[in-house]
Short mmCIF file of C-alpha atoms in Angstrom, two decimals:
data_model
loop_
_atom_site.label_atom_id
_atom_site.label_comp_id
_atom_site.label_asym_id
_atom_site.label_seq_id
_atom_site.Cartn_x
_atom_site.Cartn_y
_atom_site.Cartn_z
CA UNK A 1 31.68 52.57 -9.55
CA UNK A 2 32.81 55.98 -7.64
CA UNK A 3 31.70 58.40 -10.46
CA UNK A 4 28.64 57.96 -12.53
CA UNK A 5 25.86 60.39 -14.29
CA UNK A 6 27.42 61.00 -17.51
CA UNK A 7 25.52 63.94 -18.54
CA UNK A 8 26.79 66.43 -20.69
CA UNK A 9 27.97 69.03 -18.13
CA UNK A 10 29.54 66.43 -16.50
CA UNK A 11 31.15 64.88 -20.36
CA UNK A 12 32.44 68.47 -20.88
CA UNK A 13 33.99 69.01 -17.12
CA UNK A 14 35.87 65.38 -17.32
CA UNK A 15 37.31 66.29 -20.56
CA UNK A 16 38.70 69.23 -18.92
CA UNK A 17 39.83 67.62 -15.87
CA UNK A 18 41.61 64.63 -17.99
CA UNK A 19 43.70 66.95 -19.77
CA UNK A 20 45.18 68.88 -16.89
CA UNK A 21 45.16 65.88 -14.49
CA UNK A 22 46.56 63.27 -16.33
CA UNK A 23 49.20 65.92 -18.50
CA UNK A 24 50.24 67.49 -15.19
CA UNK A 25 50.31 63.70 -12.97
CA UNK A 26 52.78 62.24 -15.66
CA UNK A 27 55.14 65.47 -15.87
CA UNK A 28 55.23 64.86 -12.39
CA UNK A 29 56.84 61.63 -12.87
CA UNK A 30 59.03 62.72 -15.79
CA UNK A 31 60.15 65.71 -14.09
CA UNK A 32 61.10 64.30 -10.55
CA UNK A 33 62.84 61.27 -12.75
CA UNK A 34 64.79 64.41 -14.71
CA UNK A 35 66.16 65.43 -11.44
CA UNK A 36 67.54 62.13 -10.66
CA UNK A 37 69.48 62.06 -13.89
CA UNK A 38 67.37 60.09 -16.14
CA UNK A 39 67.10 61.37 -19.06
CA UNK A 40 64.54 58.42 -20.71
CA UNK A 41 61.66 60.44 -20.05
CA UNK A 42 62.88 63.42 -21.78
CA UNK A 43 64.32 61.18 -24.51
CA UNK A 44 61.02 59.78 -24.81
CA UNK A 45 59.14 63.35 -25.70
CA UNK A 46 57.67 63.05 -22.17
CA UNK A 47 59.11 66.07 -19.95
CA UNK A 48 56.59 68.19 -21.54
CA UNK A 49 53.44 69.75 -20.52
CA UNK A 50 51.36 68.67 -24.06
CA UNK A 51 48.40 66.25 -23.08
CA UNK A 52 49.18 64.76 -26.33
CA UNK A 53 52.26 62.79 -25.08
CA UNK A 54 50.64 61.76 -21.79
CA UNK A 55 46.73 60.76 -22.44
CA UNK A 56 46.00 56.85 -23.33
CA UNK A 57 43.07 56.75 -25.34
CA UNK A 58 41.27 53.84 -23.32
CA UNK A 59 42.53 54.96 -19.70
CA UNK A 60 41.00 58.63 -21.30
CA UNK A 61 37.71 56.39 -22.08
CA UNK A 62 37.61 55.07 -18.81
CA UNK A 63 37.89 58.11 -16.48
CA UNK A 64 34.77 59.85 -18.80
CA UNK A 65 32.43 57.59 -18.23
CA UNK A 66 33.61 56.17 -15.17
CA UNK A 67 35.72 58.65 -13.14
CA UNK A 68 38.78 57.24 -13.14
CA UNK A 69 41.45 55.82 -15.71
CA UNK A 70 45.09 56.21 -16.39
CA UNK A 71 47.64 58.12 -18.93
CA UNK A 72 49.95 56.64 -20.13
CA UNK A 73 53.00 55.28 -17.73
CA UNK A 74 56.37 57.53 -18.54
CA UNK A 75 59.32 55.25 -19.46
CA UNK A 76 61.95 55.48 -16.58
CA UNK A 77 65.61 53.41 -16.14
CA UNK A 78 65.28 52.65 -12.40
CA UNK A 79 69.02 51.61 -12.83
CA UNK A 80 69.76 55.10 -13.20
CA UNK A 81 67.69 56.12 -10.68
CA UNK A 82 68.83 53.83 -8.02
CA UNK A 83 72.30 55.01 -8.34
CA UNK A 84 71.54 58.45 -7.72
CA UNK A 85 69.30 57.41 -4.74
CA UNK A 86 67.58 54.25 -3.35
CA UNK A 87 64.75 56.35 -2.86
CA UNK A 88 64.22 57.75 -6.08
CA UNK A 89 62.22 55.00 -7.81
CA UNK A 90 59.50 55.37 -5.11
CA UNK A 91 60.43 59.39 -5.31
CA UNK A 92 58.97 59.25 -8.85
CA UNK A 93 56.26 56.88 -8.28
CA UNK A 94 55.01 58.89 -5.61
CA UNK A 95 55.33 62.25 -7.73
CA UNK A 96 52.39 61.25 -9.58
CA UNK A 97 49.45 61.37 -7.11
CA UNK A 98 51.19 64.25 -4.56
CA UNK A 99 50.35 65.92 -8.20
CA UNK A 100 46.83 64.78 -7.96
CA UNK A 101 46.49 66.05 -3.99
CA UNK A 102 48.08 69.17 -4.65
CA UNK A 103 45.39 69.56 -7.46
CA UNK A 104 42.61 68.66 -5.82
CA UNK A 105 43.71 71.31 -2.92
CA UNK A 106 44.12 74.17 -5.28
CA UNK A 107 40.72 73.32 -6.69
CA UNK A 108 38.82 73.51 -3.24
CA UNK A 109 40.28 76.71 -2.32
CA UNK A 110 37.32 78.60 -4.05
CA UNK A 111 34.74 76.23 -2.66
CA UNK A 112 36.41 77.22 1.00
CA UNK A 113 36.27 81.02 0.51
CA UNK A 114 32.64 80.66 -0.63
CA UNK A 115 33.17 81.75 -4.44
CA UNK A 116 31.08 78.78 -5.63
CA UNK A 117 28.63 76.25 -3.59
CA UNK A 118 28.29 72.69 -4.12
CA UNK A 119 24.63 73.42 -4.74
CA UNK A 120 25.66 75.57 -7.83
CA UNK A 121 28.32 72.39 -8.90
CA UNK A 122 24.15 70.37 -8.82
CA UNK A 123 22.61 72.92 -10.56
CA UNK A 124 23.75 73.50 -14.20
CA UNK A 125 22.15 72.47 -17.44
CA UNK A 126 23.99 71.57 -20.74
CA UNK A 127 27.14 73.39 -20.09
CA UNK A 128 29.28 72.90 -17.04
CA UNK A 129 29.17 75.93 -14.31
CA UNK A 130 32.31 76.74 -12.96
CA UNK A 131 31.04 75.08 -9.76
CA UNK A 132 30.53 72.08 -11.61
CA UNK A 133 34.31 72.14 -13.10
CA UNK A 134 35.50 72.50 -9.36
CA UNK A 135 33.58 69.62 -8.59
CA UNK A 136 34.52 67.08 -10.82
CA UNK A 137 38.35 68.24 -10.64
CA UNK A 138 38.77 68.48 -6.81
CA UNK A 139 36.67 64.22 -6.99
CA UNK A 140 38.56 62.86 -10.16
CA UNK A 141 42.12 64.39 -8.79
CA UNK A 142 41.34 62.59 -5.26
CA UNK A 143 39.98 59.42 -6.74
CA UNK A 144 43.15 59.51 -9.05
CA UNK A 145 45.80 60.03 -5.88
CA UNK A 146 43.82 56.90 -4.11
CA UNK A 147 43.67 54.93 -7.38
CA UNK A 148 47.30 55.00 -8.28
CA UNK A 149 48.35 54.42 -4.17
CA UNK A 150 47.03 50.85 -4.34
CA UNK A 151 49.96 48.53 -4.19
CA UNK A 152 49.03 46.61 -7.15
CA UNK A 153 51.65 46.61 -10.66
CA UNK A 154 51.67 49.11 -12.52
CA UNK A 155 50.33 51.73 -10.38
CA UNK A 156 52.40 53.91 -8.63
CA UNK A 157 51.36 52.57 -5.05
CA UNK A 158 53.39 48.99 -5.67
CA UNK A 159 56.57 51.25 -6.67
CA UNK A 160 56.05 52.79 -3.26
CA UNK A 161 54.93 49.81 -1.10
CA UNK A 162 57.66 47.97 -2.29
CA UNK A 163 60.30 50.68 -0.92
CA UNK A 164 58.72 51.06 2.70
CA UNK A 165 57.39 47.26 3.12
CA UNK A 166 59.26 45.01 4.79
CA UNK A 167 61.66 42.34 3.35
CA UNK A 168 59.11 39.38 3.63
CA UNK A 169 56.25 41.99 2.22
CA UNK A 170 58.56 43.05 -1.09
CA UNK A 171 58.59 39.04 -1.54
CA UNK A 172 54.68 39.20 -1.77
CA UNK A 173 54.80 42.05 -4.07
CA UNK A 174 57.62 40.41 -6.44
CA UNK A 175 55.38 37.44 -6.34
CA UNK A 176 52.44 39.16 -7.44
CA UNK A 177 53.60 41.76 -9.62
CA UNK A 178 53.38 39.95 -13.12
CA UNK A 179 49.95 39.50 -12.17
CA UNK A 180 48.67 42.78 -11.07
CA UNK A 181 47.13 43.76 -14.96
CA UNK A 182 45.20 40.82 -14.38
CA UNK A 183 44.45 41.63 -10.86
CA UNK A 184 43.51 45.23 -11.68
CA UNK A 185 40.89 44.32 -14.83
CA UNK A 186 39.38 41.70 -12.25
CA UNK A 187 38.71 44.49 -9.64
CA UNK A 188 37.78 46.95 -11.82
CA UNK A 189 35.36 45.43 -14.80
CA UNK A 190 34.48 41.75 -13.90
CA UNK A 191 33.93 42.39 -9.48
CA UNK A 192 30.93 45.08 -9.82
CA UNK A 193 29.36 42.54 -12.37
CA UNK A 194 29.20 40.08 -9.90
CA UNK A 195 28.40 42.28 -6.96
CA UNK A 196 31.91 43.23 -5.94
CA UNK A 197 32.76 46.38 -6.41
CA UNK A 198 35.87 46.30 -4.45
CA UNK A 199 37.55 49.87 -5.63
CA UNK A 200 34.30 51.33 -3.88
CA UNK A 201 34.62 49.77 -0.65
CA UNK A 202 38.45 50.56 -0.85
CA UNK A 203 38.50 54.03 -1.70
CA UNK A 204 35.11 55.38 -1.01
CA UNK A 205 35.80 55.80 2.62
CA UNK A 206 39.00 57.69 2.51
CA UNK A 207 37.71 59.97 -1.09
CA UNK A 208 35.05 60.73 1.09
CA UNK A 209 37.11 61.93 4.17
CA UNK A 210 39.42 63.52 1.94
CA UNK A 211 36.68 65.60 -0.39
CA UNK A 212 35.33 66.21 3.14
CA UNK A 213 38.32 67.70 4.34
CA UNK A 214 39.14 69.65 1.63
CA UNK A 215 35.90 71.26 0.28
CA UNK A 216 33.86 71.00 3.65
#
């Protein structure tokens, strides 16, 4: 997997960064589908800013002990939405992880005017330091903006692909999009069992590049 060492600095940080990260990457959603017109997220209890509406208790599971997971989805009418704008669907989709990036910048900016080293985010004992927070915020947001891109149902990168693919592309995605759950456990839990650990070779490159970029 991308994020391992579960030790309890780095249990404490990733209960911190799930509550911000995945409260703040769903309002996203809700909010951008508010200003389209649909109201089902705020109908739903959704356009709120309480992680207690937003966190799934096994996607919660997942990103603590292995970096990376999912709230859960906010109900949206894309009827409504395509009325308004045949963009807004992938408006909303893509709402999500620009959350994530736009966390994951914010959280660098103190690494990049040398308030905290990476060597201090290494070196902490039970607690978290406030280098180690940084740390595990500015990875988990960008693993969460490169997790949700991939064009597989439900994340938000199908919504997306299937706005700016071509014709004969969306046909591939409509094809494939009752079975992208199945897809998606496949890749994630059976593939490193058997020596695949296809979300590493797909997103380590670019997290790297982007953590790179961001923190130096």
């Amino acid at each position: 997997m991308l994020l391992g060492n579960l030790d309890p600095a780095t249990l404490i940080s990733r209960i911190i960064v799930l509550v911000i990260a995945f409260t703040i990457h769903e309002f996203a959603h809700a909010i951008t589908a508010h200003y389209f017109g649909d109201t089902t997220p705020e109908m739903n209890g959704r356009l709120t800013l309480n992680p207690l509406r937003h966190l799934d208790p096994m996607g919660s599971l997942l990103l603590l002990v292995a970096g990376f997971g999912w709230a859960r989805p906010v109900p949206v009418n894309p009827f409504v939405l395509q009325r308004r704008s045949p963009a807004a669907m992938m408006l909303v989709s893509l709402a999500g992880p620009l959350s994530n990036l736009l966390m994951a910048a914010l959280g660098a900016i103190p690494f990049r005017l040398g308030l905290v080293s990476l060597f201090d985010a290494f070196n902490t004992g039970f607690f978290p330091s406030a280098a180690h927070i940084l740390y595990e915020f500015v990875l988990i947001n960008l693993v969460l903006l490169l997790f949700n891109l991939i064009p597989l149902a439900p994340l938000d990168g199908e919504k997306i692909a299937d706005y700016f693919f071509p014709p004969s592309w969306g046909r591939v995605l409509d094809t494939i999009r009752p079975y992208g759950p199945i897809i998606l456990i496949a890749i994630v839990f059976v593939g490193p069992y058997v020596g695949l650990d296809i979300i590493g070779w797909i997103m380590g490159p670019p997290l790297r590049a982007l953590f790179g970029l961001l923190v130096g």
